[in-house]
Amino acid sequence: MPESNRGLLACKGMNTRLLTILLASICSLAACDKTDKPHEGPEQEQEHGHKHVFELVKGVQITDCTDGYRDCYRCKDCGLYVEDEEGKVSIGYQDLYNAWCQDPDKGKLLAPDDFLCFTAEEAGSTISIVFGETHGASSGDPYSDYYKPSLSYSRDMEIWEPFKIQETVVELKNVGDRIYLRGLNTKITKGPAEVKFSMTGKISASGSVMSILDDRGVLRKAPAASLRYLFKDCTSLVSAPNLPATELEERCYWEMFAGCTGLIEAPELPATVLADFCYRGMFKDCTGLITCPELPATDLETACYGGMFEGCTGLTHGPELPATNLEEGCYGDMFAGCTGLVVCPELPVTTLKGGCYGGMFRDCTGLISCPELPATTLMKACYGGMFEGCTGLTHGPELPATNLEEGCYDAMFLGCTNLIEAPELPATDIPRGCYRFMFKDCTSLRTAPYLPALDLAEECYQCMFLGCHELDSVKAMFLDASPEYLEDWLLYTAEKGTFMKNPAAVWDRQSAGVPEGWEITDAS
């Protein structure tokens, strides 16, 4: 029993019942309830009525045979383990401490250059971490189930302080002032609300971003969704940190730098093992970006590069794309809206996957030529909207494939208003929707490509030449026709023109959708 309590028992004349109540109250205040949430440091002392008294737990040195771990501290009264003597970085109680000790390379401290570092390029710059947009929150408070990453920062690599979401704002008063960040997290954003850095002024990042996931230097891969949105809309960011992970998991870098308009150079991306959506929208709307990083991976995954550089209007050249094994949507919208792009990367793959090039160069208005497209094995919607809105194109690429799939060329050149020559379309066996909207609103096109197919499929030519005001010549060999195959396919074309048909055709003008002012003749 504490001395103070013994003193109370010795007080003469005190009512015994009152003394009992008072003693119970004091003991209750002194108790440390381990079922409550873990201590996070001194700020919780009053909540538990308990002031931690920490003692050193000596670390074990790493050897060839043992993992080792760093020094830590234990509260003598309640048994809480923490990483620092001030109790600001909690480890947890005995079971968590045991797991902490058993982690490989626990004792390996990162070198200063390995920590994520922010440096002021402008006096008075600030850094905080905040909630951003919410995604998929059905009702109620979207922050009710949010995740608080465990982060600390230091100005000198000696004193570490908590870096708390929605609370901590670090000011870098002078140009050259810097802070280092560390943490031990499975991911930064978890749940419906974006968790991301917020910055003012002008700030450069350096060091490894991995230090906020694992400050021990053990982690070699970027876990699923671990860093998504991290710098989203940080218009003050002028340089990116290192991304050393060589193995990625799904959505790990999703929109990581989206909206970073001050970023002019992308970080190196050494990973060769990709995952679904891993780079999705990573540099979306980075309008200051002028070069792309190398993309060395040869085996792609679903939508892995989807929208990666969408809206990067400062890009003029795309990176080399050495991949030989594609996946669904792997390049979907990759350069959509890159209005400054004038040189496309080569696309030598001959076996495609569903939607793999879908919208890849959509609205690239500065593009004046297309890459070669040698593929002979197509899949559903593989070229869908690939050059949609590319108003600088005058000629399309050769399309040698004869075995088509549903929607494979859907809207491929839609809105290419300067296209004067369409590619040949040699396929004779055509599936549903294969040419749907393919040349819609190509207002400079005068002659349609020869269409040799005898039998049509549902929606195969739907709106194919809709809005091609100059188009006045079509040669098509289909034998029979119905509206579900040819809906509006020649609507709003030239008032007068020539339609060359198969002499054996059994359709009439209305069922084939041939404009009233056009002459219908037998093809030779």
Short mmCIF file of C-alpha atoms in Angstrom, two decimals:
data_model
loop_
_atom_site.label_atom_id
_atom_site.label_comp_id
_atom_site.label_asym_id
_atom_site.label_seq_id
_atom_site.Cartn_x
_atom_site.Cartn_y
_atom_site.Cartn_z
CA MET A 1 0.00 0.00 0.00
CA PRO A 2 1.31 3.47 -0.90
CA GLU A 3 2.63 5.58 2.01
CA SER A 4 -0.03 8.21 1.37
CA ASN A 5 -2.76 5.64 2.05
CA ARG A 6 -1.13 4.44 5.26
CA GLY A 7 -1.09 8.05 6.40
CA LEU A 8 -4.78 8.27 5.85
CA LEU A 9 -5.40 5.17 8.01
CA ALA A 10 -3.44 6.77 10.83
CA CYS A 11 -5.58 9.91 10.92
CA LYS A 12 -7.41 9.94 14.27
CA GLY A 13 -11.09 10.70 14.54
CA MET A 14 -11.90 10.15 10.85
CA ASN A 15 -15.18 8.46 10.10
CA THR A 16 -14.43 4.83 9.16
CA ARG A 17 -17.04 4.64 6.41
CA LEU A 18 -15.90 7.93 4.88
CA LEU A 19 -12.33 6.70 5.04
CA THR A 20 -13.27 3.50 3.24
CA ILE A 21 -14.99 5.43 0.41
CA LEU A 22 -12.05 7.80 0.08
CA LEU A 23 -9.55 4.95 0.02
CA ALA A 24 -11.56 3.12 -2.67
CA SER A 25 -11.66 6.28 -4.75
CA ILE A 26 -7.89 6.74 -4.53
CA CYS A 27 -7.25 3.11 -5.46
CA SER A 28 -9.62 3.45 -8.41
CA LEU A 29 -7.73 6.48 -9.66
CA ALA A 30 -4.45 4.62 -9.34
CA ALA A 31 -5.67 1.62 -11.31
CA CYS A 32 -4.58 1.22 -14.95
CA ASP A 33 -7.35 -0.36 -17.03
CA LYS A 34 -5.65 -2.38 -19.75
CA THR A 35 -8.97 -3.09 -21.48
CA ASP A 36 -9.16 0.56 -22.46
CA LYS A 37 -7.56 1.79 -25.68
CA PRO A 38 -3.72 1.67 -25.68
CA HIS A 39 -1.76 4.57 -24.31
CA GLU A 40 -0.46 6.97 -26.95
CA GLY A 41 1.73 8.95 -24.61
CA PRO A 42 1.57 11.61 -21.89
CA GLU A 43 -1.66 13.12 -23.24
CA GLN A 44 -3.54 10.08 -21.92
CA GLU A 45 -2.17 10.10 -18.42
CA GLN A 46 -5.12 11.96 -16.94
CA GLU A 47 -7.59 9.70 -18.70
CA HIS A 48 -6.20 6.69 -16.89
CA GLY A 49 -5.34 8.53 -13.69
CA HIS A 50 -1.87 7.14 -14.14
CA LYS A 51 1.50 8.73 -14.83
CA HIS A 52 3.86 6.37 -16.63
CA VAL A 53 7.29 5.76 -15.20
CA PHE A 54 9.40 4.26 -17.95
CA GLU A 55 12.47 2.10 -17.58
CA LEU A 56 14.86 1.05 -20.32
CA VAL A 57 14.46 -2.37 -21.94
CA LYS A 58 17.82 -2.97 -23.50
CA GLY A 59 17.81 -3.99 -27.14
CA VAL A 60 19.46 -7.04 -28.62
CA GLN A 61 22.15 -6.58 -31.24
CA ILE A 62 21.58 -8.05 -34.68
CA THR A 63 23.84 -10.97 -35.57
CA ASP A 64 23.96 -13.47 -38.40
CA CYS A 65 21.83 -15.80 -36.31
CA THR A 66 19.48 -13.46 -34.43
CA ASP A 67 17.09 -10.77 -35.59
CA GLY A 68 17.73 -8.28 -32.82
CA TYR A 69 15.68 -5.25 -31.86
CA ARG A 70 16.14 -1.67 -30.74
CA ASP A 71 16.09 -0.31 -27.22
CA CYS A 72 12.59 0.45 -25.95
CA TYR A 73 10.93 1.45 -22.66
CA ARG A 74 8.42 -0.15 -20.28
CA CYS A 75 6.16 1.48 -17.73
CA LYS A 76 7.04 -0.01 -14.33
CA ASP A 77 3.44 0.27 -13.11
CA CYS A 78 1.19 -0.79 -16.01
CA GLY A 79 3.56 -2.68 -18.31
CA LEU A 80 3.04 -0.54 -21.40
CA TYR A 81 5.93 -0.70 -23.88
CA VAL A 82 6.90 2.37 -25.91
CA GLU A 83 9.68 3.15 -28.38
CA ASP A 84 10.81 6.40 -26.78
CA GLU A 85 11.48 7.50 -23.23
CA GLU A 86 8.82 10.21 -23.43
CA GLY A 87 6.16 7.62 -24.29
CA LYS A 88 5.07 9.21 -27.53
CA VAL A 89 5.30 6.12 -29.77
CA SER A 90 3.41 3.17 -28.29
CA ILE A 91 4.26 -0.49 -28.92
CA GLY A 92 1.53 -1.98 -26.71
CA TYR A 93 1.45 -4.53 -23.92
CA GLN A 94 3.27 -7.84 -23.56
CA ASP A 95 1.86 -9.71 -26.56
CA LEU A 96 2.44 -6.78 -28.92
CA TYR A 97 5.90 -6.28 -27.45
CA ASN A 98 6.73 -9.94 -28.13
CA ALA A 99 5.63 -9.55 -31.74
CA TRP A 100 7.57 -6.28 -32.02
CA CYS A 101 10.73 -8.00 -30.81
CA GLN A 102 10.36 -10.87 -33.26
CA ASP A 103 10.14 -8.72 -36.37
CA PRO A 104 13.18 -9.27 -38.64
CA ASP A 105 15.77 -6.51 -38.58
CA LYS A 106 13.98 -4.77 -35.72
CA GLY A 107 17.25 -3.28 -34.61
CA LYS A 108 18.24 -1.83 -37.98
CA LEU A 109 17.84 1.94 -37.88
CA LEU A 110 17.35 3.73 -41.17
CA ALA A 111 19.99 6.15 -42.35
CA PRO A 112 18.85 9.80 -42.58
CA ASP A 113 18.60 9.61 -46.37
CA ASP A 114 16.15 6.71 -46.04
CA PHE A 115 13.53 8.71 -44.15
CA LEU A 116 10.83 10.63 -45.98
CA CYS A 117 12.03 14.22 -45.80
CA PHE A 118 10.29 17.51 -46.57
CA THR A 119 12.42 20.60 -47.22
CA ALA A 120 11.14 24.17 -47.50
CA GLU A 121 11.82 25.84 -50.83
CA GLU A 122 9.92 28.88 -49.62
CA ALA A 123 9.97 30.43 -46.15
CA GLY A 124 6.88 29.81 -44.05
CA SER A 125 5.82 26.63 -45.83
CA THR A 126 3.61 24.27 -43.81
CA ILE A 127 2.84 20.56 -43.77
CA SER A 128 -0.05 18.69 -42.17
CA ILE A 129 -2.01 15.51 -42.78
CA VAL A 130 -5.76 15.82 -43.31
CA PHE A 131 -8.95 14.16 -44.46
CA GLY A 132 -9.82 14.66 -48.11
CA GLU A 133 -12.64 13.46 -50.29
CA THR A 134 -14.76 10.52 -49.15
CA HIS A 135 -15.41 7.47 -51.32
CA GLY A 136 -18.22 4.96 -50.97
CA ALA A 137 -19.56 6.34 -47.66
CA SER A 138 -23.18 5.16 -47.65
CA SER A 139 -24.64 7.37 -44.95
CA GLY A 140 -23.92 9.12 -41.69
CA ASP A 141 -20.53 10.48 -40.70
CA PRO A 142 -17.96 9.33 -43.29
CA TYR A 143 -15.20 9.77 -40.71
CA SER A 144 -16.81 7.56 -38.07
CA ASP A 145 -14.66 4.59 -39.02
CA TYR A 146 -11.52 6.33 -40.15
CA TYR A 147 -8.04 5.09 -39.61
CA LYS A 148 -5.37 7.11 -37.82
CA PRO A 149 -1.91 6.34 -39.15
CA SER A 150 0.86 6.26 -36.55
CA LEU A 151 3.36 8.91 -37.67
CA SER A 152 6.14 10.89 -35.99
CA TYR A 153 8.30 13.73 -37.24
CA SER A 154 11.67 15.15 -36.30
CA ARG A 155 13.64 18.20 -37.27
CA ASP A 156 17.00 16.81 -36.17
CA MET A 157 16.63 12.98 -36.19
CA GLU A 158 16.98 13.08 -32.41
CA ILE A 159 13.69 14.36 -31.00
CA TRP A 160 10.57 12.76 -32.45
CA GLU A 161 7.07 14.15 -31.98
CA PRO A 162 3.64 12.79 -32.96
CA PHE A 163 2.38 13.85 -36.39
CA LYS A 164 -1.38 13.70 -35.88
CA ILE A 165 -4.10 13.79 -38.49
CA GLN A 166 -6.20 16.99 -38.47
CA GLU A 167 -4.11 18.36 -35.57
CA THR A 168 -0.40 18.73 -36.26
CA VAL A 169 0.70 21.56 -38.54
CA VAL A 170 4.46 21.84 -38.95
CA GLU A 171 5.86 25.17 -40.11
CA LEU A 172 9.17 25.42 -41.94
CA LYS A 173 10.07 29.00 -41.16
CA ASN A 174 13.19 29.31 -43.29
CA VAL A 175 14.22 28.13 -46.74
CA GLY A 176 16.13 24.87 -46.20
CA ASP A 177 14.32 23.91 -42.98
CA ARG A 178 13.31 20.28 -43.07
CA ILE A 179 11.51 17.52 -41.21
CA TYR A 180 11.84 13.74 -41.32
CA LEU A 181 8.91 11.35 -40.99
CA ARG A 182 8.67 7.82 -39.69
CA GLY A 183 5.94 5.37 -38.81
CA LEU A 184 4.83 1.76 -38.67
CA ASN A 185 1.62 1.39 -40.69
CA THR A 186 0.02 -1.15 -42.98
CA LYS A 187 -1.37 1.75 -45.00
CA ILE A 188 -2.01 5.47 -44.68
CA THR A 189 -5.58 5.65 -45.98
CA LYS A 190 -8.06 3.09 -44.71
CA GLY A 191 -11.82 3.40 -44.99
CA PRO A 192 -14.01 5.84 -46.92
CA ALA A 193 -12.04 9.04 -46.26
CA GLU A 194 -8.85 10.03 -48.05
CA VAL A 195 -5.94 10.63 -45.69
CA LYS A 196 -3.29 12.78 -47.31
CA PHE A 197 -0.68 15.48 -46.82
CA SER A 198 -1.69 19.12 -47.09
CA MET A 199 0.94 21.75 -47.90
CA THR A 200 1.34 25.47 -48.32
CA GLY A 201 4.26 27.40 -49.79
CA LYS A 202 6.76 25.39 -51.78
CA ILE A 203 8.14 22.05 -50.57
CA SER A 204 10.47 19.42 -52.01
CA ALA A 205 10.32 15.80 -50.90
CA SER A 206 13.26 13.42 -50.75
CA GLY A 207 14.24 10.18 -49.07
CA SER A 208 12.11 7.05 -49.12
CA VAL A 209 8.35 7.19 -48.77
CA MET A 210 8.56 3.71 -47.22
CA SER A 211 9.73 5.15 -43.88
CA ILE A 212 6.14 6.09 -43.02
CA LEU A 213 5.06 2.48 -43.51
CA ASP A 214 8.10 0.84 -41.93
CA ASP A 215 10.85 2.84 -40.25
CA ARG A 216 12.91 -0.34 -39.78
CA GLY A 217 13.79 -0.65 -43.44
CA VAL A 218 12.41 -4.19 -43.69
CA LEU A 219 9.51 -3.67 -46.09
CA ARG A 220 10.42 -4.24 -49.73
CA LYS A 221 6.97 -4.06 -51.32
CA ALA A 222 4.20 -1.47 -51.33
CA PRO A 223 1.18 -3.10 -49.62
CA ALA A 224 -2.32 -2.92 -51.07
CA ALA A 225 -3.78 0.62 -51.07
CA SER A 226 -0.99 1.65 -48.70
CA LEU A 227 -0.11 5.06 -50.17
CA ARG A 228 -3.15 5.99 -52.24
CA TYR A 229 -4.03 9.70 -52.33
CA LEU A 230 -0.95 10.47 -50.18
CA PHE A 231 0.02 13.72 -51.98
CA LYS A 232 -3.23 14.30 -53.86
CA ASP A 233 -3.77 17.99 -54.66
CA CYS A 234 -0.49 19.05 -53.01
CA THR A 235 0.09 21.89 -55.45
CA SER A 236 3.03 23.06 -53.29
CA LEU A 237 5.01 19.87 -53.90
CA VAL A 238 7.86 20.48 -56.38
CA SER A 239 9.69 17.15 -56.16
CA ALA A 240 8.63 13.64 -55.23
CA PRO A 241 10.25 11.24 -52.75
CA ASN A 242 11.83 7.94 -53.74
CA LEU A 243 9.52 4.97 -54.34
CA PRO A 244 11.98 2.07 -53.96
CA ALA A 245 9.49 -0.80 -53.75
CA THR A 246 10.19 -3.41 -56.42
CA GLU A 247 6.98 -5.35 -55.81
CA LEU A 248 3.59 -3.67 -55.78
CA GLU A 249 0.18 -4.72 -54.50
CA GLU A 250 -3.21 -3.60 -55.80
CA ARG A 251 -4.05 0.12 -55.68
CA CYS A 252 -0.87 0.90 -53.72
CA TYR A 253 -0.13 4.18 -55.58
CA TRP A 254 -3.70 5.00 -56.64
CA GLU A 255 -3.87 8.79 -57.37
CA MET A 256 -0.82 9.26 -55.16
CA PHE A 257 0.28 12.53 -56.84
CA ALA A 258 -3.00 13.44 -58.59
CA GLY A 259 -3.36 17.20 -58.91
CA CYS A 260 0.26 17.97 -57.95
CA THR A 261 0.53 20.76 -60.50
CA GLY A 262 3.96 21.90 -59.24
CA LEU A 263 5.59 18.52 -59.90
CA ILE A 264 7.81 18.66 -62.99
CA GLU A 265 9.60 15.32 -62.70
CA ALA A 266 8.18 11.96 -61.70
CA PRO A 267 10.07 9.67 -59.32
CA GLU A 268 11.75 6.52 -60.59
CA LEU A 269 9.45 3.48 -60.65
CA PRO A 270 11.72 0.43 -60.46
CA ALA A 271 8.99 -2.13 -59.75
CA THR A 272 8.83 -5.05 -62.15
CA VAL A 273 6.08 -6.92 -60.27
CA LEU A 274 2.85 -4.97 -60.71
CA ALA A 275 -0.69 -5.45 -59.42
CA ASP A 276 -4.25 -4.49 -60.34
CA PHE A 277 -4.72 -0.68 -60.44
CA CYS A 278 -1.31 -0.14 -58.81
CA TYR A 279 -0.54 3.09 -60.78
CA ARG A 280 -4.16 4.08 -61.39
CA GLY A 281 -4.33 7.88 -61.79
CA MET A 282 -0.95 8.23 -60.11
CA PHE A 283 -0.03 11.51 -61.87
CA LYS A 284 -3.50 12.55 -62.98
CA ASP A 285 -3.70 16.30 -63.73
CA CYS A 286 -0.02 16.90 -62.94
CA THR A 287 0.00 19.69 -65.50
CA GLY A 288 3.62 20.68 -64.78
CA LEU A 289 5.01 17.21 -65.48
CA ILE A 290 7.23 17.28 -68.58
CA THR A 291 8.81 13.80 -68.54
CA CYS A 292 7.60 10.30 -67.75
CA PRO A 293 9.48 7.77 -65.63
CA GLU A 294 10.72 4.52 -67.13
CA LEU A 295 8.22 1.66 -66.85
CA PRO A 296 10.33 -1.51 -66.95
CA ALA A 297 7.63 -4.10 -66.18
CA THR A 298 7.02 -6.67 -68.90
CA ASP A 299 4.03 -8.45 -67.32
CA LEU A 300 1.08 -6.16 -66.67
CA GLU A 301 -2.03 -6.52 -64.51
CA THR A 302 -5.62 -5.28 -64.74
CA ALA A 303 -5.75 -1.49 -65.26
CA CYS A 304 -2.26 -1.19 -63.76
CA TYR A 305 -1.45 1.97 -65.80
CA GLY A 306 -5.06 3.13 -66.03
CA GLY A 307 -5.26 6.93 -66.22
CA MET A 308 -1.68 7.15 -64.98
CA PHE A 309 -0.88 10.43 -66.82
CA GLU A 310 -4.42 11.57 -67.55
CA GLY A 311 -4.58 15.34 -67.91
CA CYS A 312 -0.79 15.83 -67.89
CA THR A 313 -0.90 18.60 -70.47
CA GLY A 314 2.84 19.31 -70.25
CA LEU A 315 3.93 15.89 -71.53
CA THR A 316 5.18 15.78 -75.12
CA HIS A 317 6.52 12.20 -75.27
CA GLY A 318 5.31 8.98 -73.71
CA PRO A 319 7.67 6.45 -72.09
CA GLU A 320 8.75 3.19 -73.68
CA LEU A 321 6.28 0.41 -72.97
CA PRO A 322 8.27 -2.83 -73.15
CA ALA A 323 5.51 -5.07 -71.77
CA THR A 324 4.68 -8.11 -73.86
CA ASN A 325 1.97 -9.61 -71.65
CA LEU A 326 -1.02 -7.30 -71.33
CA GLU A 327 -4.11 -7.49 -69.12
CA GLU A 328 -7.60 -6.02 -69.21
CA GLY A 329 -7.58 -2.23 -69.24
CA CYS A 330 -3.85 -2.12 -68.57
CA TYR A 331 -3.31 1.09 -70.62
CA GLY A 332 -6.86 2.42 -70.32
CA ASP A 333 -6.93 6.26 -70.39
CA MET A 334 -3.20 6.27 -69.71
CA PHE A 335 -2.58 9.56 -71.60
CA ALA A 336 -6.16 10.82 -71.86
CA GLY A 337 -6.23 14.59 -72.04
CA CYS A 338 -2.48 14.97 -72.59
CA THR A 339 -2.98 17.80 -75.06
CA GLY A 340 0.76 18.44 -75.49
CA LEU A 341 1.59 14.84 -76.45
CA VAL A 342 3.06 14.67 -79.96
CA VAL A 343 4.93 11.34 -79.86
CA CYS A 344 3.26 8.08 -78.84
CA PRO A 345 5.12 5.12 -77.43
CA GLU A 346 5.45 2.07 -79.66
CA LEU A 347 2.84 -0.65 -79.12
CA PRO A 348 4.33 -3.81 -80.64
CA VAL A 349 2.16 -6.38 -78.85
CA THR A 350 0.24 -8.67 -81.21
CA THR A 351 -2.09 -10.34 -78.68
CA LEU A 352 -4.38 -7.91 -76.88
CA LYS A 353 -6.70 -8.11 -73.88
CA GLY A 354 -10.10 -6.63 -73.17
CA GLY A 355 -10.02 -2.82 -73.10
CA CYS A 356 -6.23 -2.82 -72.95
CA TYR A 357 -5.90 0.36 -75.10
CA GLY A 358 -9.30 1.79 -74.22
CA GLY A 359 -9.17 5.60 -74.28
CA MET A 360 -5.39 5.47 -74.16
CA PHE A 361 -4.93 8.73 -76.14
CA ARG A 362 -8.40 10.20 -75.75
CA ASP A 363 -8.42 13.99 -76.28
CA CYS A 364 -4.70 14.15 -77.09
CA THR A 365 -5.34 17.08 -79.41
CA GLY A 366 -1.65 17.65 -80.21
CA LEU A 367 -1.16 14.15 -81.59
CA ILE A 368 -0.55 14.16 -85.34
CA SER A 369 0.31 10.50 -85.95
CA CYS A 370 -0.65 7.14 -84.50
CA PRO A 371 1.62 4.32 -83.35
CA GLU A 372 1.63 1.14 -85.40
CA LEU A 373 -0.94 -1.41 -84.24
CA PRO A 374 0.23 -4.81 -85.49
CA ALA A 375 -2.07 -6.88 -83.26
CA THR A 376 -3.90 -9.71 -84.98
CA THR A 377 -5.56 -11.21 -81.89
CA LEU A 378 -8.08 -8.79 -80.45
CA MET A 379 -10.36 -8.89 -77.42
CA LYS A 380 -13.53 -7.11 -76.36
CA ALA A 381 -13.27 -3.28 -76.55
CA CYS A 382 -9.46 -3.49 -76.88
CA TYR A 383 -9.26 -0.29 -79.01
CA GLY A 384 -12.39 1.33 -77.62
CA GLY A 385 -12.09 5.13 -77.77
CA MET A 386 -8.33 4.86 -78.22
CA PHE A 387 -7.98 8.09 -80.29
CA GLU A 388 -11.30 9.69 -79.42
CA GLY A 389 -11.10 13.47 -79.67
CA CYS A 390 -7.62 13.49 -81.25
CA THR A 391 -8.38 16.44 -83.49
CA GLY A 392 -4.82 16.67 -84.85
CA LEU A 393 -4.90 13.26 -86.56
CA THR A 394 -5.29 13.19 -90.34
CA HIS A 395 -4.64 9.48 -90.94
CA GLY A 396 -5.33 6.37 -88.90
CA PRO A 397 -2.94 3.41 -88.44
CA GLU A 398 -3.20 0.14 -90.31
CA LEU A 399 -5.56 -2.35 -88.65
CA PRO A 400 -4.54 -5.78 -89.98
CA ALA A 401 -6.69 -7.94 -87.69
CA THR A 402 -9.32 -10.08 -89.37
CA ASN A 403 -10.60 -11.89 -86.28
CA LEU A 404 -12.52 -9.27 -84.34
CA GLU A 405 -14.26 -9.24 -80.95
CA GLU A 406 -17.27 -7.41 -79.57
CA GLY A 407 -16.81 -3.64 -79.52
CA CYS A 408 -13.14 -3.93 -80.45
CA TYR A 409 -13.09 -0.63 -82.46
CA ASP A 410 -15.94 1.07 -80.62
CA ALA A 411 -15.53 4.90 -80.85
CA MET A 412 -11.86 4.46 -81.81
CA PHE A 413 -11.69 7.73 -83.84
CA LEU A 414 -14.81 9.46 -82.56
CA GLY A 415 -14.49 13.24 -82.90
CA CYS A 416 -11.25 13.18 -84.92
CA THR A 417 -12.37 16.19 -86.89
CA ASN A 418 -9.28 16.39 -89.15
CA LEU A 419 -9.20 12.72 -90.12
CA ILE A 420 -9.29 12.62 -93.93
CA GLU A 421 -8.30 8.99 -94.50
CA ALA A 422 -9.66 6.03 -92.59
CA PRO A 423 -7.73 2.76 -92.14
CA GLU A 424 -8.75 -0.31 -94.12
CA LEU A 425 -11.08 -2.75 -92.36
CA PRO A 426 -10.43 -6.16 -93.95
CA ALA A 427 -12.47 -8.38 -91.59
CA THR A 428 -15.33 -10.29 -93.22
CA ASP A 429 -16.67 -11.96 -90.05
CA ILE A 430 -17.76 -9.20 -87.73
CA PRO A 431 -19.17 -9.42 -84.17
CA ARG A 432 -21.61 -7.27 -82.24
CA GLY A 433 -20.76 -3.59 -81.94
CA CYS A 434 -17.34 -4.00 -83.54
CA TYR A 435 -17.40 -0.68 -85.50
CA ARG A 436 -19.96 1.16 -83.39
CA PHE A 437 -19.30 4.97 -83.31
CA MET A 438 -15.88 4.30 -84.87
CA PHE A 439 -15.79 7.47 -87.05
CA LYS A 440 -18.60 9.46 -85.48
CA ASP A 441 -18.14 13.23 -85.97
CA CYS A 442 -15.07 12.83 -88.20
CA THR A 443 -16.20 15.90 -90.08
CA SER A 444 -13.33 15.91 -92.63
CA LEU A 445 -13.73 12.29 -93.76
CA ARG A 446 -14.99 12.04 -97.37
CA THR A 447 -14.60 8.34 -98.17
CA ALA A 448 -15.48 5.41 -95.94
CA PRO A 449 -13.23 2.35 -95.77
CA TYR A 450 -14.40 -0.63 -97.84
CA LEU A 451 -16.71 -2.86 -95.77
CA PRO A 452 -16.48 -6.41 -97.18
CA ALA A 453 -18.60 -8.27 -94.61
CA LEU A 454 -21.59 -10.11 -96.11
CA ASP A 455 -23.42 -10.78 -92.85
CA LEU A 456 -23.90 -8.18 -90.14
CA ALA A 457 -24.15 -8.45 -86.35
CA GLU A 458 -26.22 -6.47 -83.89
CA GLU A 459 -25.03 -2.84 -83.58
CA CYS A 460 -21.96 -3.60 -85.72
CA TYR A 461 -22.25 -0.35 -87.77
CA GLN A 462 -24.36 1.63 -85.29
CA CYS A 463 -23.57 5.38 -85.61
CA MET A 464 -20.37 4.44 -87.43
CA PHE A 465 -20.31 7.58 -89.64
CA LEU A 466 -22.84 9.69 -87.78
CA GLY A 467 -22.01 13.38 -88.18
CA CYS A 468 -19.39 12.89 -90.93
CA HIS A 469 -20.65 15.94 -92.85
CA GLU A 470 -18.26 15.55 -95.81
CA LEU A 471 -18.73 11.80 -96.29
CA ASP A 472 -20.16 11.14 -99.75
CA SER A 473 -18.87 7.68 -100.72
CA VAL A 474 -19.50 4.25 -99.15
CA LYS A 475 -18.92 0.77 -100.48
CA ALA A 476 -20.46 -2.01 -98.35
CA MET A 477 -21.15 -5.65 -99.32
CA PHE A 478 -23.71 -6.77 -96.72
CA LEU A 479 -26.58 -8.78 -98.16
CA ASP A 480 -29.39 -7.96 -95.74
CA ALA A 481 -30.00 -5.11 -93.31
CA SER A 482 -32.09 -4.11 -90.32
CA PRO A 483 -32.15 -1.06 -88.02
CA GLU A 484 -30.48 -2.82 -85.07
CA TYR A 485 -27.38 -3.34 -87.25
CA LEU A 486 -27.24 0.09 -88.89
CA GLU A 487 -28.92 2.56 -86.59
CA ASP A 488 -28.06 6.15 -87.63
CA TRP A 489 -24.85 4.98 -89.27
CA LEU A 490 -25.06 7.50 -92.16
CA LEU A 491 -27.07 10.20 -90.42
CA TYR A 492 -25.87 13.79 -90.98
CA THR A 493 -23.47 12.89 -93.78
CA ALA A 494 -23.24 14.77 -97.12
CA GLU A 495 -26.55 15.61 -98.78
CA LYS A 496 -25.49 13.89 -102.00
CA GLY A 497 -23.27 10.87 -102.40
CA THR A 498 -22.82 7.39 -103.83
CA PHE A 499 -23.55 4.08 -102.10
CA MET A 500 -22.02 1.01 -103.81
CA LYS A 501 -23.77 -2.19 -102.77
CA ASN A 502 -23.46 -5.92 -103.32
CA PRO A 503 -25.38 -6.81 -106.51
CA ALA A 504 -26.96 -9.71 -104.59
CA ALA A 505 -28.21 -7.48 -101.74
CA VAL A 506 -31.91 -7.77 -100.83
CA TRP A 507 -32.30 -4.66 -98.64
CA ASP A 508 -33.96 -1.37 -99.53
CA ARG A 509 -32.83 2.22 -98.90
CA GLN A 510 -34.75 2.63 -95.64
CA SER A 511 -33.64 -0.64 -94.00
CA ALA A 512 -30.01 0.08 -94.95
CA GLY A 513 -30.17 3.67 -93.74
CA VAL A 514 -28.90 5.15 -97.01
CA PRO A 515 -29.57 8.93 -97.17
CA GLU A 516 -32.33 10.04 -99.54
CA GLY A 517 -30.04 12.19 -101.69
CA TRP A 518 -27.55 9.41 -102.35
CA GLU A 519 -27.38 7.31 -105.48
CA ILE A 520 -27.34 3.53 -104.95
CA THR A 521 -25.33 1.52 -107.49
CA ASP A 522 -24.05 -2.03 -107.78
CA ALA A 523 -20.40 -2.43 -106.85
CA SER A 524 -18.15 -3.73 -109.59
#
